[in-house]
Coordinates of C-alpha atoms and ligand atoms in Angstrom, one line a residue:
M74 CA 15.4 127.7 -30.4
E75 CA 18.5 129.6 -29.8
H76 CA 18.0 133.3 -28.9
K77 CA 20.4 135.9 -30.2
P78 CA 21.5 138.3 -27.5
I79 CA 20.0 141.8 -27.6
P80 CA 22.4 144.2 -29.3
H81 CA 24.2 146.8 -27.2
V82 CA 24.8 150.1 -29.0
L83 CA 27.2 152.7 -27.7
I84 CA 26.2 156.2 -28.8
F85 CA 28.9 158.8 -28.6
P86 CA 28.1 162.4 -29.6
F87 CA 30.4 165.4 -30.0
P88 CA 29.8 167.4 -26.8
A89 CA 27.7 170.3 -28.2
Q90 CA 23.9 171.1 -28.0
G91 CA 23.0 170.5 -31.7
H92 CA 24.8 167.1 -31.7
I93 CA 23.5 166.0 -28.2
N94 CA 20.0 166.9 -29.1
S95 CA 19.7 164.7 -32.2
M96 CA 21.8 161.8 -30.9
L97 CA 19.7 161.5 -27.8
K98 CA 16.7 161.3 -30.0
L99 CA 18.3 158.5 -31.9
A100 CA 19.1 156.8 -28.6
E101 CA 15.4 157.0 -27.7
L102 CA 14.3 155.5 -31.0
L103 CA 16.7 152.6 -30.5
C104 CA 15.4 152.1 -27.0
L105 CA 11.8 152.1 -28.2
S106 CA 12.9 149.2 -30.5
G107 CA 14.1 147.2 -27.5
L108 CA 17.9 147.6 -28.0
H109 CA 20.4 148.1 -25.1
V110 CA 21.8 151.6 -25.4
T111 CA 24.7 153.3 -23.6
F112 CA 24.9 157.0 -24.2
L113 CA 28.4 158.3 -23.6
N114 CA 28.6 162.0 -22.4
T115 CA 31.4 164.2 -21.2
E116 CA 30.9 164.9 -17.5
F117 CA 30.1 168.6 -18.3
I118 CA 27.3 167.8 -20.7
H119 CA 26.0 165.0 -18.4
L120 CA 25.6 167.5 -15.5
R121 CA 23.8 170.0 -17.7
L122 CA 21.5 167.4 -19.2
H123 CA 20.4 166.2 -15.8
R124 CA 19.9 169.7 -14.6
F125 CA 17.9 171.1 -17.5
A126 CA 16.4 168.3 -19.5
D127 CA 13.9 165.6 -18.6
V128 CA 16.2 162.8 -19.4
E129 CA 15.8 160.9 -16.1
T130 CA 12.0 160.5 -16.5
R131 CA 12.2 159.8 -20.2
F132 CA 15.0 157.3 -20.3
G133 CA 14.1 155.8 -16.8
I134 CA 11.4 153.7 -18.5
F135 CA 13.9 151.9 -20.6
P136 CA 15.7 149.2 -18.6
G137 CA 18.2 148.7 -21.4
F138 CA 19.4 152.4 -21.3
R139 CA 22.2 153.9 -19.3
F140 CA 24.4 157.0 -19.4
E141 CA 28.1 156.6 -19.1
T142 CA 30.5 159.6 -18.7
I143 CA 34.1 160.5 -19.5
S144 CA 36.0 163.6 -18.7
D145 CA 36.9 166.1 -21.4
G146 CA 40.0 167.1 -19.6
L147 CA 39.1 170.8 -19.5
P148 CA 39.1 172.8 -16.2
A149 CA 35.7 172.8 -14.4
D150 CA 35.3 176.5 -14.9
H151 CA 35.9 176.4 -18.6
S152 CA 32.9 177.8 -20.6
R153 CA 33.1 175.2 -23.4
S154 CA 31.3 177.8 -25.6
F155 CA 31.8 178.2 -29.3
N156 CA 34.3 181.0 -28.6
S157 CA 36.7 178.4 -27.3
I158 CA 35.8 175.6 -29.8
S159 CA 39.5 175.1 -30.5
D160 CA 40.0 174.0 -26.8
L161 CA 37.2 171.5 -27.3
I162 CA 38.7 170.1 -30.5
H163 CA 42.1 169.9 -28.9
S164 CA 40.6 168.1 -25.9
V165 CA 38.9 165.6 -28.2
K166 CA 42.3 164.7 -29.8
T167 CA 44.5 164.7 -26.7
F168 CA 42.1 163.6 -23.9
I169 CA 38.8 162.2 -25.1
E170 CA 40.3 159.9 -27.8
P171 CA 42.7 158.0 -25.5
T172 CA 40.1 157.8 -22.7
F173 CA 37.6 156.4 -25.2
R174 CA 40.1 153.7 -26.3
K175 CA 40.8 152.7 -22.7
L176 CA 37.0 152.5 -22.0
L177 CA 36.4 150.1 -24.9
I178 CA 39.5 148.1 -25.3
P179 CA 39.6 145.2 -24.4
D180 CA 36.3 144.7 -22.5
R181 CA 33.8 146.6 -24.7
L182 CA 32.2 148.1 -21.6
K183 CA 31.1 144.6 -20.4
S184 CA 29.5 144.5 -17.0
E185 CA 27.6 142.1 -14.8
D186 CA 24.2 143.4 -15.8
R187 CA 24.8 143.9 -19.5
P188 CA 26.4 142.4 -22.5
P189 CA 29.5 144.0 -24.1
V190 CA 29.0 146.7 -26.8
T191 CA 28.2 145.2 -30.1
C192 CA 27.9 148.3 -32.2
I193 CA 29.2 151.9 -32.0
I194 CA 27.2 154.8 -33.3
A195 CA 29.5 157.9 -33.1
D196 CA 29.3 161.4 -34.2
G197 CA 30.6 162.0 -37.8
V198 CA 33.3 164.3 -36.5
L199 CA 34.8 161.6 -34.2
S200 CA 36.2 159.3 -36.9
F201 CA 38.8 157.9 -34.5
T202 CA 36.0 155.7 -33.2
I203 CA 36.3 153.7 -36.4
D204 CA 39.8 152.5 -35.3
V205 CA 38.6 151.6 -31.9
A206 CA 35.6 149.7 -33.4
E207 CA 38.0 147.8 -35.6
A208 CA 40.2 146.9 -32.6
I209 CA 37.3 145.4 -30.7
E210 CA 35.8 144.0 -33.9
V211 CA 32.4 145.7 -33.8
P212 CA 30.7 147.8 -36.6
C213 CA 31.0 151.6 -36.4
I214 CA 28.2 153.7 -37.8
L215 CA 28.7 157.4 -38.1
W216 CA 25.9 159.8 -37.3
R217 CA 25.9 163.1 -39.3
T218 CA 24.3 166.0 -37.5
P219 CA 24.4 168.4 -40.6
S220 CA 22.7 168.2 -43.9
A221 CA 23.5 166.0 -46.9
C222 CA 24.3 169.0 -49.0
Y223 CA 27.0 170.0 -46.5
F224 CA 28.4 166.5 -46.3
W225 CA 28.5 166.2 -50.1
S226 CA 30.4 169.5 -50.5
T227 CA 33.1 168.3 -48.1
F228 CA 34.0 165.5 -50.5
F229 CA 35.1 168.1 -53.1
I230 CA 37.6 170.2 -51.1
S231 CA 40.5 168.8 -53.0
E232 CA 38.8 169.4 -56.4
M233 CA 38.0 173.0 -55.3
I234 CA 41.7 173.5 -54.4
A235 CA 42.9 172.0 -57.7
A236 CA 40.5 174.2 -59.7
G237 CA 41.8 177.3 -57.9
E238 CA 38.4 177.9 -56.2
L239 CA 40.0 177.5 -52.7
P240 CA 41.3 179.6 -51.0
F241 CA 39.4 182.7 -52.1
N242 CA 39.8 186.4 -51.3
D243 CA 37.2 188.7 -49.7
D244 CA 36.5 190.2 -53.2
E245 CA 35.7 186.8 -54.6
M246 CA 32.7 185.9 -52.4
D247 CA 30.3 185.9 -55.3
K248 CA 32.4 183.8 -57.6
A249 CA 30.7 180.6 -58.8
I250 CA 31.9 177.3 -57.5
T251 CA 31.8 174.7 -60.2
S252 CA 33.6 171.7 -58.5
V253 CA 30.8 170.4 -56.5
P254 CA 28.6 168.1 -58.7
G255 CA 25.0 169.1 -58.7
M256 CA 25.6 172.6 -57.3
E257 CA 27.2 174.3 -60.3
N258 CA 24.3 176.6 -60.9
F259 CA 23.9 178.3 -57.6
L260 CA 26.9 177.7 -55.3
R261 CA 29.1 180.8 -54.7
S262 CA 32.2 181.0 -52.5
R263 CA 30.2 182.6 -49.8
D264 CA 27.9 179.6 -49.6
L265 CA 30.6 177.1 -48.9
P266 CA 30.9 175.6 -45.4
S267 CA 32.6 178.2 -43.1
F268 CA 36.0 176.5 -42.8
C269 CA 36.4 177.1 -46.6
R270 CA 36.9 180.8 -45.8
A271 CA 40.3 179.9 -44.5
K272 CA 43.0 182.1 -46.1
E273 CA 45.7 179.3 -46.0
L274 CA 45.3 175.8 -47.3
N275 CA 47.1 174.4 -44.2
D276 CA 44.4 176.0 -41.9
P277 CA 43.8 173.5 -39.1
G278 CA 40.0 173.7 -39.5
L279 CA 40.1 173.0 -43.3
Q280 CA 42.6 170.2 -42.8
L281 CA 40.5 168.6 -40.1
I282 CA 37.4 168.5 -42.3
L283 CA 39.4 167.2 -45.2
T284 CA 40.8 164.3 -43.2
E285 CA 37.6 163.6 -41.3
T286 CA 35.7 163.3 -44.6
I287 CA 38.2 160.9 -46.0
N288 CA 38.4 158.8 -42.8
S289 CA 34.7 158.7 -42.4
T290 CA 34.4 156.6 -45.6
R291 CA 35.9 153.7 -43.7
A292 CA 32.8 153.5 -41.4
T293 CA 30.5 150.5 -41.7
A294 CA 27.6 152.9 -42.5
H295 CA 26.3 156.4 -42.1
I296 CA 23.1 157.8 -40.7
L297 CA 21.9 161.2 -42.0
N298 CA 19.2 163.4 -40.4
T299 CA 17.5 164.2 -43.7
F300 CA 14.8 162.7 -45.9
E301 CA 14.8 161.3 -49.5
D302 CA 12.2 163.7 -50.8
L303 CA 14.3 166.7 -49.6
E304 CA 17.8 165.8 -50.6
G305 CA 17.2 162.9 -53.0
P306 CA 19.5 164.0 -55.9
I307 CA 22.5 164.6 -53.5
L308 CA 21.8 161.4 -51.6
S309 CA 22.0 159.3 -54.8
Q310 CA 25.3 160.8 -55.7
L311 CA 26.6 160.4 -52.1
R312 CA 25.8 156.7 -52.2
A313 CA 28.6 156.2 -54.7
Y314 CA 31.0 157.2 -51.9
I315 CA 29.0 155.9 -49.0
P316 CA 27.0 152.8 -50.1
K317 CA 25.4 152.1 -46.7
L318 CA 23.5 155.2 -45.9
Y319 CA 20.3 155.4 -43.8
T320 CA 18.2 158.6 -43.9
L321 CA 16.1 159.0 -40.7
G322 CA 15.0 162.6 -40.9
P323 CA 13.5 164.7 -39.8
L324 CA 14.5 162.8 -36.7
H325 CA 12.4 164.7 -34.2
A326 CA 9.3 164.0 -36.3
L327 CA 10.2 160.3 -36.7
L328 CA 10.6 160.1 -32.9
N329 CA 7.3 161.7 -32.4
S330 CA 5.7 159.3 -34.8
R331 CA 7.2 156.3 -32.9
R332 CA 6.3 157.8 -29.5
K333 CA 2.7 158.0 -30.6
I334 CA 2.7 154.3 -31.4
A335 CA 4.3 153.6 -28.0
S336 CA 1.7 155.9 -26.2
Q337 CA 4.6 158.1 -25.0
P338 CA 4.1 161.9 -24.6
P339 CA 5.2 163.8 -27.8
T340 CA 7.4 166.6 -26.3
S341 CA 10.7 166.4 -24.5
S342 CA 13.8 168.4 -23.8
N343 CA 17.4 167.6 -24.5
S344 CA 18.4 171.1 -23.4
L345 CA 21.7 172.0 -21.9
L346 CA 20.3 175.4 -20.9
E347 CA 17.4 176.3 -18.6
I348 CA 14.2 176.6 -20.7
D349 CA 12.0 179.7 -20.0
R350 CA 8.5 178.5 -20.6
S351 CA 6.9 181.9 -19.9
C352 CA 7.2 182.6 -23.7
M353 CA 4.5 179.9 -24.3
T354 CA 2.0 181.9 -22.2
W355 CA 3.0 185.1 -24.1
L356 CA 2.5 183.3 -27.4
D357 CA -0.9 182.1 -26.3
Q358 CA -2.0 185.8 -26.2
Q359 CA -0.8 186.6 -29.8
P360 CA -2.9 186.4 -33.0
S361 CA -2.5 183.5 -35.4
K362 CA 0.7 183.6 -37.5
S363 CA 1.6 187.1 -36.2
V364 CA 4.9 186.4 -34.5
V365 CA 8.5 186.1 -35.9
Y366 CA 10.5 183.7 -33.8
F367 CA 14.1 184.9 -33.7
S368 CA 16.8 182.4 -32.6
F369 CA 20.4 181.6 -33.5
G370 CA 20.7 178.2 -31.8
S371 CA 23.2 177.3 -29.2
V372 CA 26.6 178.5 -30.5
V373 CA 26.2 181.5 -32.8
F374 CA 27.3 184.8 -31.3
M375 CA 27.2 188.4 -32.4
S376 CA 28.7 191.8 -31.6
H377 CA 26.8 194.4 -29.6
A378 CA 26.5 196.5 -32.8
Q379 CA 24.9 193.5 -34.7
M380 CA 22.5 192.9 -31.9
I381 CA 21.3 196.5 -32.1
E382 CA 20.9 196.2 -35.9
F383 CA 18.8 193.1 -35.5
W384 CA 16.8 194.7 -32.7
Y385 CA 16.0 197.8 -34.8
G386 CA 15.2 195.6 -37.8
L387 CA 12.7 193.5 -35.7
V388 CA 11.1 196.6 -34.2
N389 CA 11.0 198.5 -37.6
S390 CA 9.4 195.6 -39.3
G391 CA 6.3 196.4 -37.2
K392 CA 5.9 192.6 -36.4
R393 CA 5.5 190.9 -33.1
F394 CA 8.6 188.9 -32.1
L395 CA 9.9 186.3 -29.7
W396 CA 13.6 186.5 -29.4
V397 CA 16.0 184.0 -27.9
L398 CA 18.9 186.0 -26.7
R399 CA 21.3 183.6 -24.9
P400 CA 23.3 185.3 -22.2
D401 CA 26.5 184.3 -24.0
S402 CA 25.3 185.5 -27.5
I403 CA 27.3 188.7 -27.1
P404 CA 30.7 187.6 -25.7
V405 CA 32.4 190.9 -25.8
K406 CA 30.6 193.5 -23.8
T407 CA 32.0 197.0 -24.4
S408 CA 31.6 199.9 -22.1
D409 CA 28.9 201.4 -24.3
F410 CA 26.9 198.1 -24.0
Q411 CA 23.4 199.7 -23.7
V412 CA 20.1 199.3 -25.4
P413 CA 18.3 202.5 -26.6
E414 CA 15.1 203.2 -24.7
E415 CA 13.0 203.2 -27.8
L416 CA 13.9 199.6 -28.4
K417 CA 13.0 198.6 -24.9
L418 CA 9.6 200.4 -25.2
A419 CA 8.8 198.8 -28.5
T420 CA 9.8 195.4 -27.1
K421 CA 7.4 195.8 -24.2
E422 CA 4.6 196.5 -26.7
R423 CA 5.0 193.7 -29.1
G424 CA 8.1 191.6 -28.3
Y425 CA 9.3 189.0 -25.8
I426 CA 12.8 188.0 -25.0
V427 CA 14.0 184.8 -23.3
D428 CA 17.4 183.2 -22.6
W429 CA 16.4 179.9 -24.1
S430 CA 13.0 178.6 -25.3
P431 CA 11.3 175.2 -25.8
Q432 CA 12.0 175.7 -29.6
E433 CA 10.3 172.6 -31.0
E434 CA 7.1 173.6 -29.2
V435 CA 7.5 177.3 -30.1
L436 CA 7.8 176.6 -33.8
V437 CA 4.5 174.6 -33.9
H438 CA 2.6 177.2 -31.9
P439 CA -0.3 178.7 -33.9
A440 CA 0.9 182.3 -33.2
V441 CA 4.3 181.8 -34.9
G442 CA 4.4 182.8 -38.6
G443 CA 8.1 182.8 -39.5
F444 CA 11.6 181.9 -38.2
F445 CA 14.6 184.2 -38.3
T446 CA 17.3 181.6 -38.0
H447 CA 21.1 180.9 -38.2
S448 CA 20.3 177.9 -40.4
G449 CA 21.6 175.2 -38.0
W450 CA 20.4 171.9 -39.4
N451 CA 18.2 171.0 -36.5
S452 CA 16.5 174.4 -36.6
T453 CA 16.1 174.2 -40.4
L454 CA 14.4 170.8 -40.2
E455 CA 12.2 171.9 -37.2
S456 CA 11.1 174.9 -39.3
M457 CA 10.3 172.8 -42.3
V458 CA 8.2 170.3 -40.2
A459 CA 6.3 173.3 -38.7
G460 CA 5.7 174.7 -42.2
L461 CA 7.4 178.0 -41.4
P462 CA 9.3 180.2 -43.9
M463 CA 12.7 181.5 -42.8
V464 CA 15.1 184.4 -43.0
C465 CA 18.6 183.1 -42.6
W466 CA 21.7 184.6 -41.0
P467 CA 24.2 181.8 -41.2
Q468 CA 27.6 181.8 -39.5
F469 CA 29.4 178.5 -39.0
A470 CA 30.0 175.1 -40.4
D471 CA 27.1 173.9 -42.5
Q472 CA 24.9 176.9 -42.0
P473 CA 26.1 178.9 -45.1
I474 CA 25.2 176.1 -47.5
N475 CA 22.0 175.2 -45.7
S476 CA 20.8 178.8 -46.1
R477 CA 21.7 178.8 -49.8
Y478 CA 19.5 175.6 -50.2
V479 CA 16.7 177.3 -48.2
S480 CA 16.6 180.3 -50.6
E481 CA 17.7 178.9 -54.0
V482 CA 16.8 175.3 -54.1
W483 CA 13.8 174.7 -51.7
K484 CA 12.6 178.4 -52.0
I485 CA 11.3 178.5 -48.5
G486 CA 13.1 181.6 -47.2
F487 CA 15.6 184.4 -47.7
D488 CA 19.3 184.3 -47.2
M489 CA 20.9 187.4 -45.7
K490 CA 24.4 186.0 -45.1
D491 CA 27.3 188.4 -44.7
T492 CA 25.0 191.4 -44.1
C493 CA 23.6 192.8 -40.9
D494 CA 21.7 196.0 -41.5
R495 CA 18.5 197.1 -39.8
S496 CA 16.8 198.0 -43.1
I497 CA 17.5 194.6 -44.7
V498 CA 16.4 192.8 -41.5
A499 CA 13.1 194.8 -41.5
K500 CA 12.5 194.3 -45.2
L501 CA 13.1 190.5 -45.2
I502 CA 10.9 190.1 -42.2
R503 CA 8.1 191.9 -44.0
D504 CA 8.7 189.9 -47.1
M505 CA 8.5 186.6 -45.1
M506 CA 5.5 187.6 -43.1
D507 CA 3.5 189.6 -45.7
D508 CA 4.7 190.7 -49.1
K509 CA 6.2 187.4 -50.5
R510 CA 4.7 185.0 -47.9
E511 CA 2.4 183.1 -50.2
E512 CA 5.0 181.5 -52.5
L513 CA 7.2 180.6 -49.5
V514 CA 4.3 179.0 -47.6
V515 CA 3.3 176.9 -50.6
S516 CA 6.8 175.5 -50.9
V517 CA 7.3 175.0 -47.2
N518 CA 3.9 173.3 -46.8
R519 CA 4.8 170.9 -49.6
I520 CA 8.1 170.0 -47.8
A521 CA 6.3 169.7 -44.5
E522 CA 3.9 167.2 -46.1
Q523 CA 6.7 165.2 -47.6
A524 CA 8.5 165.1 -44.3
S525 CA 5.4 163.9 -42.6
K526 CA 5.0 161.1 -45.1
C527 CA 8.7 160.0 -44.8
V528 CA 8.3 159.5 -41.0
S529 CA 4.9 157.8 -41.1
E530 CA 4.4 154.1 -41.6
G531 CA 5.7 153.0 -45.0
G532 CA 7.7 156.2 -45.4
T533 CA 11.4 156.1 -46.3
S534 CA 12.8 157.4 -43.0
N535 CA 10.4 155.1 -41.0
R536 CA 11.4 152.0 -43.1
N537 CA 15.1 153.0 -42.9
L538 CA 14.9 152.9 -39.1
D539 CA 13.6 149.3 -39.2
L540 CA 16.3 148.4 -41.6
L541 CA 19.0 150.0 -39.4
I542 CA 17.7 148.0 -36.4
E543 CA 17.6 144.8 -38.4
D544 CA 21.1 145.4 -39.6
I545 CA 22.4 146.2 -36.1
K546 CA 20.9 142.9 -34.9
A547 CA 22.4 141.0 -37.8
M548 CA 25.8 142.5 -37.2
S549 CA 25.7 141.8 -33.4
Ligands
LIG264 C1 25.2 173.1 -34.4 C2 25.6 173.8 -35.7 O1 25.7 175.2 -35.5 C3 24.7 173.4 -36.8 O2 25.0 174.2 -37.9 C4 24.8 172.0 -37.0 O3 24.0 171.6 -38.1 C5 24.4 171.2 -35.8 O4 25.2 171.7 -34.7 P1 23.3 174.8 -33.3 O5 24.1 175.9 -33.8 O6 23.0 174.7 -31.9 O7 24.0 173.4 -33.7 O8 22.0 174.8 -34.2 P2 20.8 173.7 -34.5 O9 21.4 172.6 -35.3 O10 19.7 174.5 -35.1 O11 20.4 173.1 -33.1 C6 19.9 173.9 -32.0 C7 18.9 173.0 -31.2 O12 18.7 173.7 -30.0 C8 17.6 172.8 -32.0 O13 17.2 171.5 -31.9 C9 16.7 173.7 -31.2 O14 15.3 173.2 -31.1 C10 17.3 173.8 -29.9 N1 17.0 175.1 -29.2 C11 17.4 176.3 -29.8 C12 16.1 175.1 -28.1 O15 15.7 174.1 -27.6 N2 15.9 176.3 -27.6 C13 16.3 177.5 -28.1 O16 16.0 178.6 -27.5 C14 17.1 177.5 -29.2

């Protein structure tokens, strides 16, 4: 009998924490299914992953796995933080894109010990990979890090422009948006993805998303980190534009379910920053469901004045709190950058601050009762799986629409976008932890149950993973 060669998948993420985290999980899932996987990192990300994450031990057990690196063309001392995202986007266009071409064309990464690449799975914002895949005649599947509701909204930018809904002025933030099918009843200008706040239609960010969305429809298929029970109505509309669409979410829960079958340990880290585990010991000493976990992911930043508002809000809520305050969260440090003594004292009594936490573990710790989040999609899914209600302070990209869904559609939290006031922070925390907790918890527990079913044997995300692997084998 003739044996088909094992497929060799090249995974290529956008070089940022939220993207690396989920795409490494996808890589692990494909390895667990016996595929050859090459994970392509920029050198900067690769160094950080090897310094702070347990990738060597975790991936060392898979003989078919390897990392490959390329340069991003930025100087070694460049921060690559969100502050300088335009540099990163520029480097993708001018440096990463041609380097990627040279790497793949014509030999498809063929080497003595492994077959050439037979399938590319690239980040949804790197649509140039479709052209490269076409040139080497392999399929290109796009991985979407954000939510389906975000992706769906990006298909209607032209309609919003034609209807005069884009661009909008600062005094039109609460105006209803009616051009995105299925969202007519609750979407306002302020809930649109952040690049829609551009004042000019030729804004580079807006134009980039517009062209990336159109280009992405040429991909062989798309994978979304969501689940049918959560975003079913949007997914069925989306399939009219993207017929081949696999939902594998919540991906971290799907990975845990597959690891269990393979007798692998459930936790792992894909962190690009050093994790401070001392917060787990602190959590162990706190009563059940008493702690608010406060974290804005890897890229959101704030001003010193906003930090102080949040801090007073947390303290005045009277609740215990664990706060992830990344060293780069406050990029501009003014001369009056000081923290009032009363805040320091109250934090000593009932708070704990770290630079970076093992978030997935924190969220399922019994002491944690709620999540104050920036509504990054990974954080949102992790909160749902942990059955935690949320208060949302969204800033970039998909976050403003995610938070609208959290509050208005799924009804599992409160959206405080575009405000930053200590009294609102304190009130919403008390609502989440006490006054309005019951209704939120009923909804979030129902979603947690649905998520758990989706990733278990026979569930949609679980089956879709098998289907994806079969399809990759058939296309190889
Ligand atoms: C970015 C975008 O902002 C987000 O909107 C998009 O959906 C994905 O890419 P980020 O802002 O970092 O990501 O947020 P998020 O998607 O929530 O991802 C952050 C990840 O870092 C999560 O998986 C979280 O578990 C992890 N994390 C966060 C830690 O491990 N420790 C921390 O202290 C904070």
